[in-house]
Short mmCIF file of C-alpha atoms and ligand atoms in Angstrom, two decimals:
data_model
loop_
_atom_site.label_atom_id
_atom_site.label_comp_id
_atom_site.label_asym_id
_atom_site.label_seq_id
_atom_site.Cartn_x
_atom_site.Cartn_y
_atom_site.Cartn_z
CA MET A 1 129.65 75.31 84.16
CA GLN A 2 126.85 76.30 82.82
CA LYS A 3 126.10 79.63 81.66
CA PHE A 4 124.31 81.89 79.34
CA LEU A 5 124.39 84.35 76.95
CA ILE A 6 121.91 86.90 76.95
CA VAL A 7 121.15 89.89 74.10
CA GLY A 8 119.49 92.46 76.46
CA GLY A 9 116.54 94.61 74.33
CA ASN A 10 113.65 92.26 74.00
CA ARG A 11 110.51 93.76 76.20
CA LEU A 12 108.98 90.50 77.90
CA LYS A 13 104.56 89.91 77.42
CA GLY A 14 102.54 87.62 78.49
CA THR A 15 102.39 85.25 81.68
CA ILE A 16 103.81 83.37 84.16
CA ARG A 17 103.39 81.10 86.77
CA ALA A 18 104.84 80.96 89.36
CA SER A 19 106.05 77.86 91.67
CA GLY A 20 105.96 76.69 94.35
CA SER A 21 108.15 78.78 97.18
CA LYS A 22 111.28 76.96 97.82
CA ASN A 23 111.53 78.26 101.19
CA ALA A 24 108.07 76.92 102.56
CA THR A 25 109.10 73.37 100.59
CA LEU A 26 112.20 73.23 102.57
CA PRO A 27 111.15 72.93 106.22
CA VAL A 28 107.89 71.38 104.79
CA LEU A 29 109.98 68.58 103.81
CA ALA A 30 112.29 68.03 106.89
CA ALA A 31 108.85 68.70 108.67
CA CYS A 32 108.11 65.16 107.53
CA ILE A 33 110.28 63.53 109.53
CA LEU A 34 107.78 64.11 112.60
CA ASN A 35 105.09 61.98 111.84
CA GLY A 36 106.75 58.55 110.79
CA SER A 37 104.11 58.43 107.86
CA LYS A 38 103.78 58.80 104.26
CA ASN A 39 102.51 62.66 103.55
CA ILE A 40 101.77 63.86 100.46
CA ILE A 41 103.17 67.54 99.36
CA HIS A 42 102.10 68.81 96.18
CA GLU A 43 103.85 72.17 94.53
CA VAL A 44 107.27 70.78 95.36
CA PRO A 45 109.08 73.53 93.18
CA ILE A 46 111.98 71.38 90.70
CA LEU A 47 115.01 73.49 92.64
CA LYS A 48 118.22 71.62 92.77
CA ASP A 49 118.44 73.07 96.79
CA VAL A 50 114.32 70.28 96.80
CA ALA A 51 116.75 67.74 95.16
CA VAL A 52 119.61 68.03 98.04
CA MET A 53 116.35 68.11 100.64
CA LYS A 54 115.15 64.69 99.03
CA ASP A 55 118.41 63.28 98.89
CA VAL A 56 119.28 64.03 103.25
CA LEU A 57 115.64 62.67 104.07
CA THR A 58 116.46 59.60 101.48
CA TYR A 59 120.16 58.91 103.10
CA LEU A 60 118.22 59.76 106.80
CA GLY A 61 115.61 56.41 105.72
CA ALA A 62 112.79 57.90 104.89
CA ARG A 63 111.24 56.91 100.33
CA VAL A 64 110.54 59.72 99.04
CA VAL A 65 109.16 59.35 95.07
CA CYS A 66 108.30 62.52 92.86
CA GLU A 67 105.45 62.93 90.82
CA GLY A 68 105.97 65.66 88.55
CA SER A 69 105.47 68.32 91.50
CA THR A 70 104.01 66.43 93.60
CA PHE A 71 105.97 64.40 96.12
CA ILE A 72 105.22 62.03 98.37
CA VAL A 73 107.64 61.70 101.02
CA ASP A 74 106.80 57.90 103.27
CA SER A 75 109.11 59.18 107.26
CA ALA A 76 108.46 55.26 108.47
CA ASP A 77 112.00 53.76 108.49
CA VAL A 78 114.24 56.93 108.60
CA GLN A 79 116.70 56.07 111.35
CA PRO A 80 118.87 58.76 113.70
CA VAL A 81 122.12 58.05 111.06
CA GLU A 82 124.99 61.26 111.05
CA ILE A 83 124.44 63.24 107.95
CA SER A 84 127.68 62.99 105.88
CA GLU A 85 129.45 66.57 105.41
CA ASP A 86 128.94 66.05 101.36
CA LEU A 87 125.70 66.28 101.61
CA MET A 88 125.63 69.28 104.39
CA ARG A 89 127.29 71.24 101.85
CA ARG A 90 125.97 71.09 99.21
CA MET A 91 123.26 73.39 100.94
CA ARG A 92 122.71 75.20 104.26
CA ALA A 93 118.90 74.90 104.81
CA SER A 94 119.95 70.81 105.27
CA ASN A 95 120.38 72.21 108.67
CA LEU A 96 117.10 72.56 109.17
CA VAL A 97 116.36 68.12 108.97
CA LEU A 98 117.52 69.42 113.23
CA GLY A 99 114.35 70.25 115.08
CA SER A 100 112.73 67.26 113.65
CA MET A 101 115.23 64.91 113.76
CA LEU A 102 116.02 66.00 117.53
CA GLY A 103 111.79 65.67 117.53
CA ARG A 104 111.43 62.46 116.88
CA PHE A 105 113.97 60.39 117.86
CA GLY A 106 115.48 62.84 120.71
CA ARG A 107 119.09 63.04 118.89
CA VAL A 108 120.67 64.33 115.67
CA LYS A 109 124.64 64.65 114.74
CA ILE A 110 125.08 66.85 111.57
CA SER A 111 128.17 68.30 110.32
CA TYR A 112 128.37 72.04 111.04
CA PRO A 113 126.18 73.46 107.12
CA GLY A 114 129.47 76.30 107.50
CA GLY A 115 129.84 79.72 105.90
CA CYS A 116 128.32 80.60 102.34
CA GLN A 117 128.44 83.90 100.34
CA ILE A 118 126.36 85.98 101.59
CA GLY A 119 127.47 85.91 105.33
CA SER A 120 129.01 84.15 107.99
CA ARG A 121 125.27 82.59 109.74
CA PRO A 122 125.85 81.55 112.51
CA MET A 123 122.87 79.01 113.77
CA ASN A 124 123.21 80.11 117.80
CA LEU A 125 120.34 81.37 117.78
CA HIS A 126 119.11 77.92 116.80
CA PHE A 127 120.84 75.48 119.49
CA LYS A 128 120.06 78.01 122.64
CA GLY A 129 116.21 77.78 121.57
CA MET A 130 117.11 73.39 121.38
CA GLN A 131 118.97 74.28 125.03
CA ALA A 132 115.91 76.06 126.54
CA MET A 133 113.96 72.96 125.87
CA GLY A 134 116.40 70.10 127.13
CA ALA A 135 119.31 69.45 124.34
CA VAL A 136 122.93 69.45 124.75
CA ILE A 137 124.64 70.60 122.02
CA LYS A 138 128.25 69.35 121.36
CA GLU A 139 130.32 71.64 118.19
CA ARG A 140 133.24 69.01 117.45
CA TYR A 141 135.41 68.41 114.84
CA GLY A 142 132.10 70.27 112.01
CA TYR A 143 130.47 68.40 113.67
CA ILE A 144 126.47 69.35 115.79
CA ALA A 145 125.76 66.56 117.67
CA ALA A 146 122.35 67.29 119.79
CA ARG A 147 120.61 65.03 122.04
CA ALA A 148 117.73 65.25 124.67
CA GLU A 149 116.43 62.40 126.57
CA LYS A 150 113.07 63.82 126.00
CA LEU A 151 112.71 67.47 124.84
CA THR A 152 109.77 69.68 127.01
CA GLY A 153 108.85 72.66 126.32
CA ALA A 154 110.28 75.57 127.41
CA ASP A 155 109.30 80.19 126.61
CA ILE A 156 111.78 81.20 124.19
CA HIS A 157 113.31 84.36 123.28
CA LEU A 158 114.90 84.56 119.95
CA ASP A 159 117.45 87.95 119.42
CA LEU A 160 116.51 88.52 116.21
CA PRO A 161 113.76 87.04 114.02
CA SER A 162 115.70 84.22 112.44
CA VAL A 163 113.82 82.51 109.79
CA GLY A 164 115.65 79.27 109.69
CA ALA A 165 115.62 79.35 114.07
CA THR A 166 112.15 79.73 113.88
CA GLU A 167 111.32 76.81 111.40
CA ASN A 168 113.67 74.59 113.52
CA LEU A 169 111.74 75.35 116.82
CA MET A 170 108.73 75.13 115.84
CA MET A 171 109.08 71.40 114.40
CA ALA A 172 110.87 70.55 117.54
CA ALA A 173 108.39 72.19 119.47
CA VAL A 174 106.33 69.96 118.02
CA LEU A 175 107.34 66.20 120.16
CA ALA A 176 108.18 67.76 123.37
CA ARG A 177 106.01 67.17 127.19
CA GLY A 178 103.74 70.79 127.10
CA ASN A 179 104.38 74.17 126.01
CA THR A 180 106.32 75.55 124.06
CA THR A 181 106.55 79.40 122.99
CA ILE A 182 108.78 81.58 120.65
CA ARG A 183 108.73 84.94 121.11
CA ASN A 184 110.30 87.87 118.73
CA ALA A 185 109.63 85.07 115.98
CA ALA A 186 110.51 85.13 112.52
CA LYS A 187 107.04 86.87 110.68
CA GLU A 188 107.53 85.54 107.34
CA PRO A 189 104.49 83.65 105.04
CA GLU A 190 106.22 80.82 105.25
CA MET A 191 106.35 80.13 108.68
CA VAL A 192 102.66 80.08 108.64
CA ASP A 193 102.46 77.25 105.56
CA LEU A 194 104.90 75.01 107.94
CA GLN A 195 102.71 75.73 110.62
CA ASN A 196 98.91 74.89 108.45
CA PHE A 197 101.40 71.86 107.65
CA LEU A 198 102.00 70.62 111.33
CA ASN A 199 98.31 70.64 111.63
CA LYS A 200 97.58 68.95 109.10
CA MET A 201 99.16 65.78 110.49
CA GLY A 202 97.96 65.77 113.67
CA ALA A 203 99.99 69.23 115.52
CA ARG A 204 99.05 72.01 118.02
CA VAL A 205 100.46 75.46 116.44
CA LYS A 206 99.02 78.38 116.48
CA GLY A 207 100.79 81.93 116.23
CA ALA A 208 102.83 81.35 113.54
CA GLY A 209 102.66 84.91 110.92
CA THR A 210 102.90 86.83 114.18
CA ASP A 211 105.88 87.57 116.44
CA THR A 212 104.74 84.86 119.60
CA ILE A 213 103.40 80.98 117.87
CA LYS A 214 102.86 78.71 120.50
CA ILE A 215 103.11 74.97 120.43
CA GLU A 216 101.16 72.78 122.22
CA GLY A 217 103.25 69.15 122.47
CA VAL A 218 101.54 66.09 121.55
CA ARG A 219 102.57 62.15 121.07
CA PRO A 220 103.63 61.18 118.30
CA SER A 221 100.47 58.48 118.25
CA ASP A 222 98.61 61.61 118.30
CA LEU A 223 100.39 62.43 115.14
CA HIS A 224 99.63 61.24 111.20
CA ALA A 225 100.10 61.53 107.21
CA ALA A 226 99.11 64.70 106.21
CA GLU A 227 99.07 66.10 102.74
CA HIS A 228 99.50 69.78 101.59
CA THR A 229 99.81 72.12 98.86
CA VAL A 230 102.47 74.69 99.38
CA ILE A 231 102.12 78.32 98.87
CA PRO A 232 103.70 80.19 96.13
CA ASP A 233 107.01 81.45 95.67
CA ARG A 234 106.99 85.12 96.13
CA ILE A 235 110.65 85.77 96.41
CA GLU A 236 110.52 83.87 92.38
CA ALA A 237 106.99 86.00 91.87
CA GLY A 238 108.99 89.19 92.90
CA THR A 239 112.08 88.39 90.74
CA HIS A 240 109.80 88.19 87.00
CA LEU A 241 107.53 91.49 88.22
CA VAL A 242 110.85 93.47 88.26
CA ALA A 243 113.01 91.54 85.38
CA ALA A 244 109.44 92.73 83.26
CA ALA A 245 109.90 96.36 84.97
CA ILE A 246 113.73 96.64 83.52
CA THR A 247 112.44 96.57 80.01
CA GLY A 248 109.14 97.61 80.31
CA GLY A 249 107.17 94.39 79.53
CA GLU A 250 103.44 93.04 80.16
CA VAL A 251 103.45 90.73 81.89
CA THR A 252 100.69 88.93 84.30
CA LEU A 253 101.74 86.57 86.65
CA THR A 254 99.46 83.94 87.88
CA ASN A 255 99.33 81.51 91.48
CA VAL A 256 100.59 84.52 93.72
CA ILE A 257 99.75 86.39 96.83
CA PRO A 258 99.52 89.38 96.05
CA GLU A 259 99.45 89.90 99.28
CA HIS A 260 102.99 88.06 100.20
CA MET A 261 104.53 90.71 98.01
CA GLU A 262 103.44 93.77 99.58
CA PRO A 263 106.26 94.79 101.11
CA LEU A 264 108.11 94.37 97.31
CA LEU A 265 105.17 96.00 95.01
CA ALA A 266 105.09 99.16 97.08
CA LYS A 267 108.85 99.43 96.07
CA MET A 268 108.20 99.04 92.54
CA ARG A 269 104.82 101.21 92.70
CA GLU A 270 107.05 104.30 94.53
CA ALA A 271 109.59 103.27 91.93
CA GLY A 272 107.39 104.15 88.83
CA VAL A 273 105.87 100.78 87.69
CA ASP A 274 102.34 100.29 87.45
CA ILE A 275 101.21 97.40 88.83
CA ILE A 276 97.43 96.28 89.48
CA THR A 277 96.21 92.63 91.34
CA GLY A 278 93.65 90.14 91.95
CA ASP A 279 93.35 87.60 93.87
CA ASP A 280 96.24 85.55 92.50
CA TYR A 281 97.72 87.02 90.19
CA VAL A 282 100.03 90.40 89.28
CA ARG A 283 100.62 92.36 86.51
CA VAL A 284 103.38 95.26 85.86
CA GLN A 285 102.67 96.79 83.00
CA GLY A 286 105.06 98.54 81.80
CA ALA A 287 107.12 101.61 83.31
CA GLY A 288 107.55 104.67 82.26
CA GLN A 289 111.71 106.01 83.33
CA ILE A 290 111.51 104.70 86.65
CA ARG A 291 112.04 106.67 90.00
CA ALA A 292 115.04 106.26 92.35
CA VAL A 293 114.30 104.65 95.79
CA ASP A 294 115.86 104.47 98.79
CA ILE A 295 115.34 100.90 100.37
CA LYS A 296 116.19 98.76 103.39
CA THR A 297 116.20 95.10 103.79
CA MET A 298 113.70 93.62 107.29
CA PRO A 299 112.26 90.87 108.24
CA TYR A 300 109.31 90.28 107.19
CA PRO A 301 107.35 92.34 106.97
CA GLY A 302 110.40 94.91 106.00
CA PHE A 303 111.61 94.33 102.20
CA PRO A 304 113.00 91.40 101.37
CA THR A 305 116.85 90.57 101.47
CA ASP A 306 116.04 88.03 98.47
CA MET A 307 114.59 91.10 96.48
CA GLN A 308 117.70 93.31 97.31
CA PRO A 309 120.03 92.39 94.58
CA GLN A 310 117.27 92.02 91.81
CA MET A 311 116.01 95.75 92.62
CA MET A 312 119.29 97.12 92.36
CA ALA A 313 119.20 95.77 89.01
CA LEU A 314 116.37 98.21 87.96
CA LEU A 315 117.59 101.16 90.06
CA SER A 316 120.74 100.94 88.50
CA LEU A 317 118.68 102.78 85.67
CA ALA A 318 116.54 104.75 87.70
CA GLU A 319 116.36 108.91 87.58
CA GLY A 320 118.53 109.74 90.36
CA THR A 321 120.16 108.58 92.82
CA SER A 322 118.92 105.40 95.42
CA ILE A 323 120.75 104.45 98.98
CA ILE A 324 120.29 100.79 99.59
CA THR A 325 120.40 99.19 102.47
CA GLU A 326 121.04 95.50 103.38
CA THR A 327 120.47 94.88 107.25
CA VAL A 328 119.83 91.40 107.40
CA PHE A 329 123.77 89.51 105.65
CA GLU A 330 126.62 91.09 106.33
CA ASN A 331 128.17 90.66 103.08
CA ARG A 332 125.25 90.31 100.46
CA PHE A 333 126.60 93.12 97.45
CA LYS A 334 128.79 90.37 95.44
CA HIS A 335 126.80 91.89 92.60
CA VAL A 336 127.90 95.11 92.48
CA GLY A 337 131.19 94.75 91.05
CA GLU A 338 129.33 92.88 87.64
CA LEU A 339 126.89 95.86 87.87
CA ARG A 340 129.70 97.65 87.63
CA ARG A 341 131.35 95.84 84.61
CA MET A 342 128.17 96.59 82.72
CA GLY A 343 128.34 100.64 82.94
CA ALA A 344 125.91 101.21 86.60
CA ASP A 345 127.23 103.61 88.89
CA ILE A 346 127.32 102.32 92.47
CA LYS A 347 129.32 103.01 95.64
CA VAL A 348 129.19 100.53 98.33
CA GLU A 349 129.88 102.44 101.48
CA GLY A 350 129.37 99.74 104.82
CA GLN A 351 126.48 98.89 104.91
CA SER A 352 124.59 100.22 102.07
CA ALA A 353 125.06 100.73 98.22
CA ILE A 354 124.41 104.44 96.32
CA VAL A 355 123.09 103.78 93.23
CA GLU A 356 123.49 106.01 90.95
CA GLY A 357 120.87 105.98 88.23
CA VAL A 358 122.80 105.67 84.43
CA GLU A 359 120.86 105.65 81.42
CA ARG A 360 121.75 102.38 79.99
CA LEU A 361 123.42 98.90 80.69
CA SER A 362 125.59 97.61 78.78
CA GLY A 363 125.80 93.70 78.69
CA ALA A 364 129.46 92.54 79.66
CA TYR A 365 131.13 88.83 80.58
CA LEU A 366 130.39 88.50 84.34
CA GLU A 367 129.48 85.51 86.86
CA ALA A 368 126.47 84.93 89.30
CA SER A 369 128.29 84.44 93.03
CA ASP A 370 124.98 83.24 94.62
CA LEU A 371 121.14 82.74 94.16
CA ARG A 372 119.76 86.29 94.45
CA ALA A 373 122.75 88.21 92.82
CA GLY A 374 122.67 85.78 89.79
CA ALA A 375 118.92 86.92 89.32
CA ALA A 376 119.65 90.14 89.43
CA LEU A 377 122.54 89.87 86.97
CA VAL A 378 119.98 87.81 84.63
CA ILE A 379 117.97 91.40 84.56
CA ALA A 380 120.38 93.89 83.97
CA ALA A 381 121.18 91.98 81.12
CA LEU A 382 118.12 92.21 79.95
CA ALA A 383 118.20 95.33 79.67
CA ALA A 384 121.70 95.87 78.83
CA GLU A 385 123.29 96.58 75.64
CA ASN A 386 124.76 94.39 73.77
CA GLY A 387 124.89 91.17 74.92
CA THR A 388 125.55 89.54 78.13
CA ILE A 389 127.87 86.25 79.10
CA LEU A 390 126.46 84.68 82.54
CA GLU A 391 128.93 82.39 84.02
CA ASN A 392 128.31 79.93 86.41
CA VAL A 393 124.53 79.98 86.50
CA THR A 394 123.90 76.51 88.23
CA HIS A 395 123.44 79.03 91.60
CA ILE A 396 120.39 80.32 89.61
CA ASP A 397 118.86 77.18 89.48
CA ARG A 398 119.44 76.29 92.75
CA GLY A 399 116.49 78.60 93.07
CA TYR A 400 114.39 79.62 90.01
CA GLU A 401 112.63 76.71 87.62
CA ARG A 402 114.18 76.56 84.38
CA LEU A 403 114.31 80.35 84.46
CA GLU A 404 115.33 81.25 80.46
CA THR A 405 112.67 78.67 79.36
CA LYS A 406 110.18 81.09 81.95
CA TYR A 407 112.06 84.25 80.01
CA ASN A 408 112.54 83.24 76.41
CA ALA A 409 108.14 81.84 76.25
CA LEU A 410 107.31 85.70 77.25
CA GLY A 411 110.24 87.07 74.66
CA ALA A 412 113.55 87.36 75.68
CA ARG A 413 116.99 85.81 74.48
CA ILE A 414 118.37 83.48 76.87
CA VAL A 415 120.78 80.50 75.69
CA ARG A 416 122.22 78.04 78.08
CA VAL A 417 125.94 76.99 77.27
CA HIS A 418 126.99 73.15 78.50
CA ASP A 419 130.70 73.55 78.76
C1 UD1 B 501 116.57 82.36 105.57
C2 UD1 B 501 116.21 82.01 104.46
C3 UD1 B 501 116.95 83.00 103.28
C4 UD1 B 501 116.30 84.57 103.51
C5 UD1 B 501 116.80 85.25 104.57
C6 UD1 B 501 116.28 86.09 105.37
C7 UD1 B 501 115.17 79.61 103.51
C8 UD1 B 501 116.11 78.25 103.40
N1 UD1 B 501 115.63 80.19 104.30
O1 UD1 B 501 117.31 82.22 105.28
O2 UD1 B 501 116.37 83.06 101.21
O3 UD1 B 501 117.70 85.10 103.43
O4 UD1 B 501 115.46 83.60 106.23
O5 UD1 B 501 115.08 86.37 105.49
O6 UD1 B 501 113.84 79.68 103.81
N2 UD1 B 501 121.52 84.59 112.54
C9 UD1 B 501 122.29 84.44 113.33
N3 UD1 B 501 122.26 83.58 114.38
C10 UD1 B 501 121.03 82.09 113.57
C11 UD1 B 501 120.13 82.31 112.92
C12 UD1 B 501 119.98 83.54 111.94
O7 UD1 B 501 122.70 85.12 113.69
O8 UD1 B 501 120.74 81.17 114.53
C13 UD1 B 501 120.95 85.70 111.49
C14 UD1 B 501 122.09 85.67 110.12
O9 UD1 B 501 123.70 85.47 109.65
C15 UD1 B 501 121.04 86.42 109.31
C16 UD1 B 501 120.20 86.79 109.68
O10 UD1 B 501 119.88 86.00 111.24
O11 UD1 B 501 122.07 87.72 109.34
C17 UD1 B 501 118.81 86.35 109.52
O12 UD1 B 501 118.82 84.71 108.93
P1 UD1 B 501 118.08 83.80 108.67
O13 UD1 B 501 116.86 84.49 108.68
O14 UD1 B 501 118.30 82.86 110.02
O15 UD1 B 501 117.87 83.06 107.25
P2 UD1 B 501 118.04 82.03 107.19
O16 UD1 B 501 116.73 80.79 107.67
O17 UD1 B 501 119.20 81.33 106.92
#
């Protein structure tokens, strides 16, 4: 167990460079399976979740060489072996190999990735789409086996715009016979990044970023090696902006695509944070008294569920009452109890949290329940009076590269302690 000791009350000042996007990297690495070639991926963030995906690819037979933030993934020797429960349990997103394995080999068997702290997270939409393409899916004894003699392009209408289902189906459709259309597809920037990577390897995908994605199936011999640079992490960058704002700091974030962050930036501005944007940077230049705002999480371009906990930390110090409604995951208020320990006044009623702003937060003994909840507690602790002990920070390492090092360089005081 590792923990953070955080002394609050320091204004963050300086410049941070955002890393490559975790949620874009994971499907791009999974997509490397499709071409059986040597792919070069730049701007890979060095995170626990990425290490798990590397282990999954290696287990399947890929050769993965890491040179800093560049990964060289050679999938020539990948085989359709069964992926063990142990590996699958380490990260839910390892289910992203389902689409590319099924697409290349016509069969795949993985253990069920299981539930998760923030909700039950079923995979019915992934399965329905693959079945429409002719796959037979069997779920037994905690395993999922998918088989298809030859996947055939299909017209798929997703019941809801699931990020993971859209990605898995895009990958499955690349080598299918004929054309696939995915309607009500997720529109997140990560879909566009995956489309770009797939097209670089010879796939024919268009429409990502809109709610209709069209994939024209190609032959395995049409695919070839590809080189790609992953887009910046809009959630990591957003987390740093909120951290800067809660301390009344002045922080410039470089290597960002401000347009991807608009849903967050609009809410931060409404809350009174002074933000300016350039082509590839965003700067928070202080915040006066934070004002209450209402937030409803929605699929992109709505407000991202992955920024909800961090914004709740900020709004717990706002003037007035904010209502935060979580519509994407059913169990994503685990941070509320911990923020209340710090003196926040928050009540949960069904899908909504009612946040009455308080004048100050006070450090406490806390535990991170999941990745973004953990980030929210770091943010709250940066603004709190007294010190905070935050347990279980390995959750935070899943999605942030050495968060404490980045914040300490900006003037924070955070120490990582190993038990
Ligand atoms: C991805 C992101 C995660 C983010 C989430 C929503 C990655 C690795 N993770 O997760 O950080 O919080 O998008 O933006 O990119 N659902 C179903 N059936 C399905 C699939 C999903 O009912 O077959 C439901 C889920 O339970 C959830 C909602 O759809 O309520 C959204 O889930 P989804 O978009 O699939 O999220 P992930 O891809 O798991």
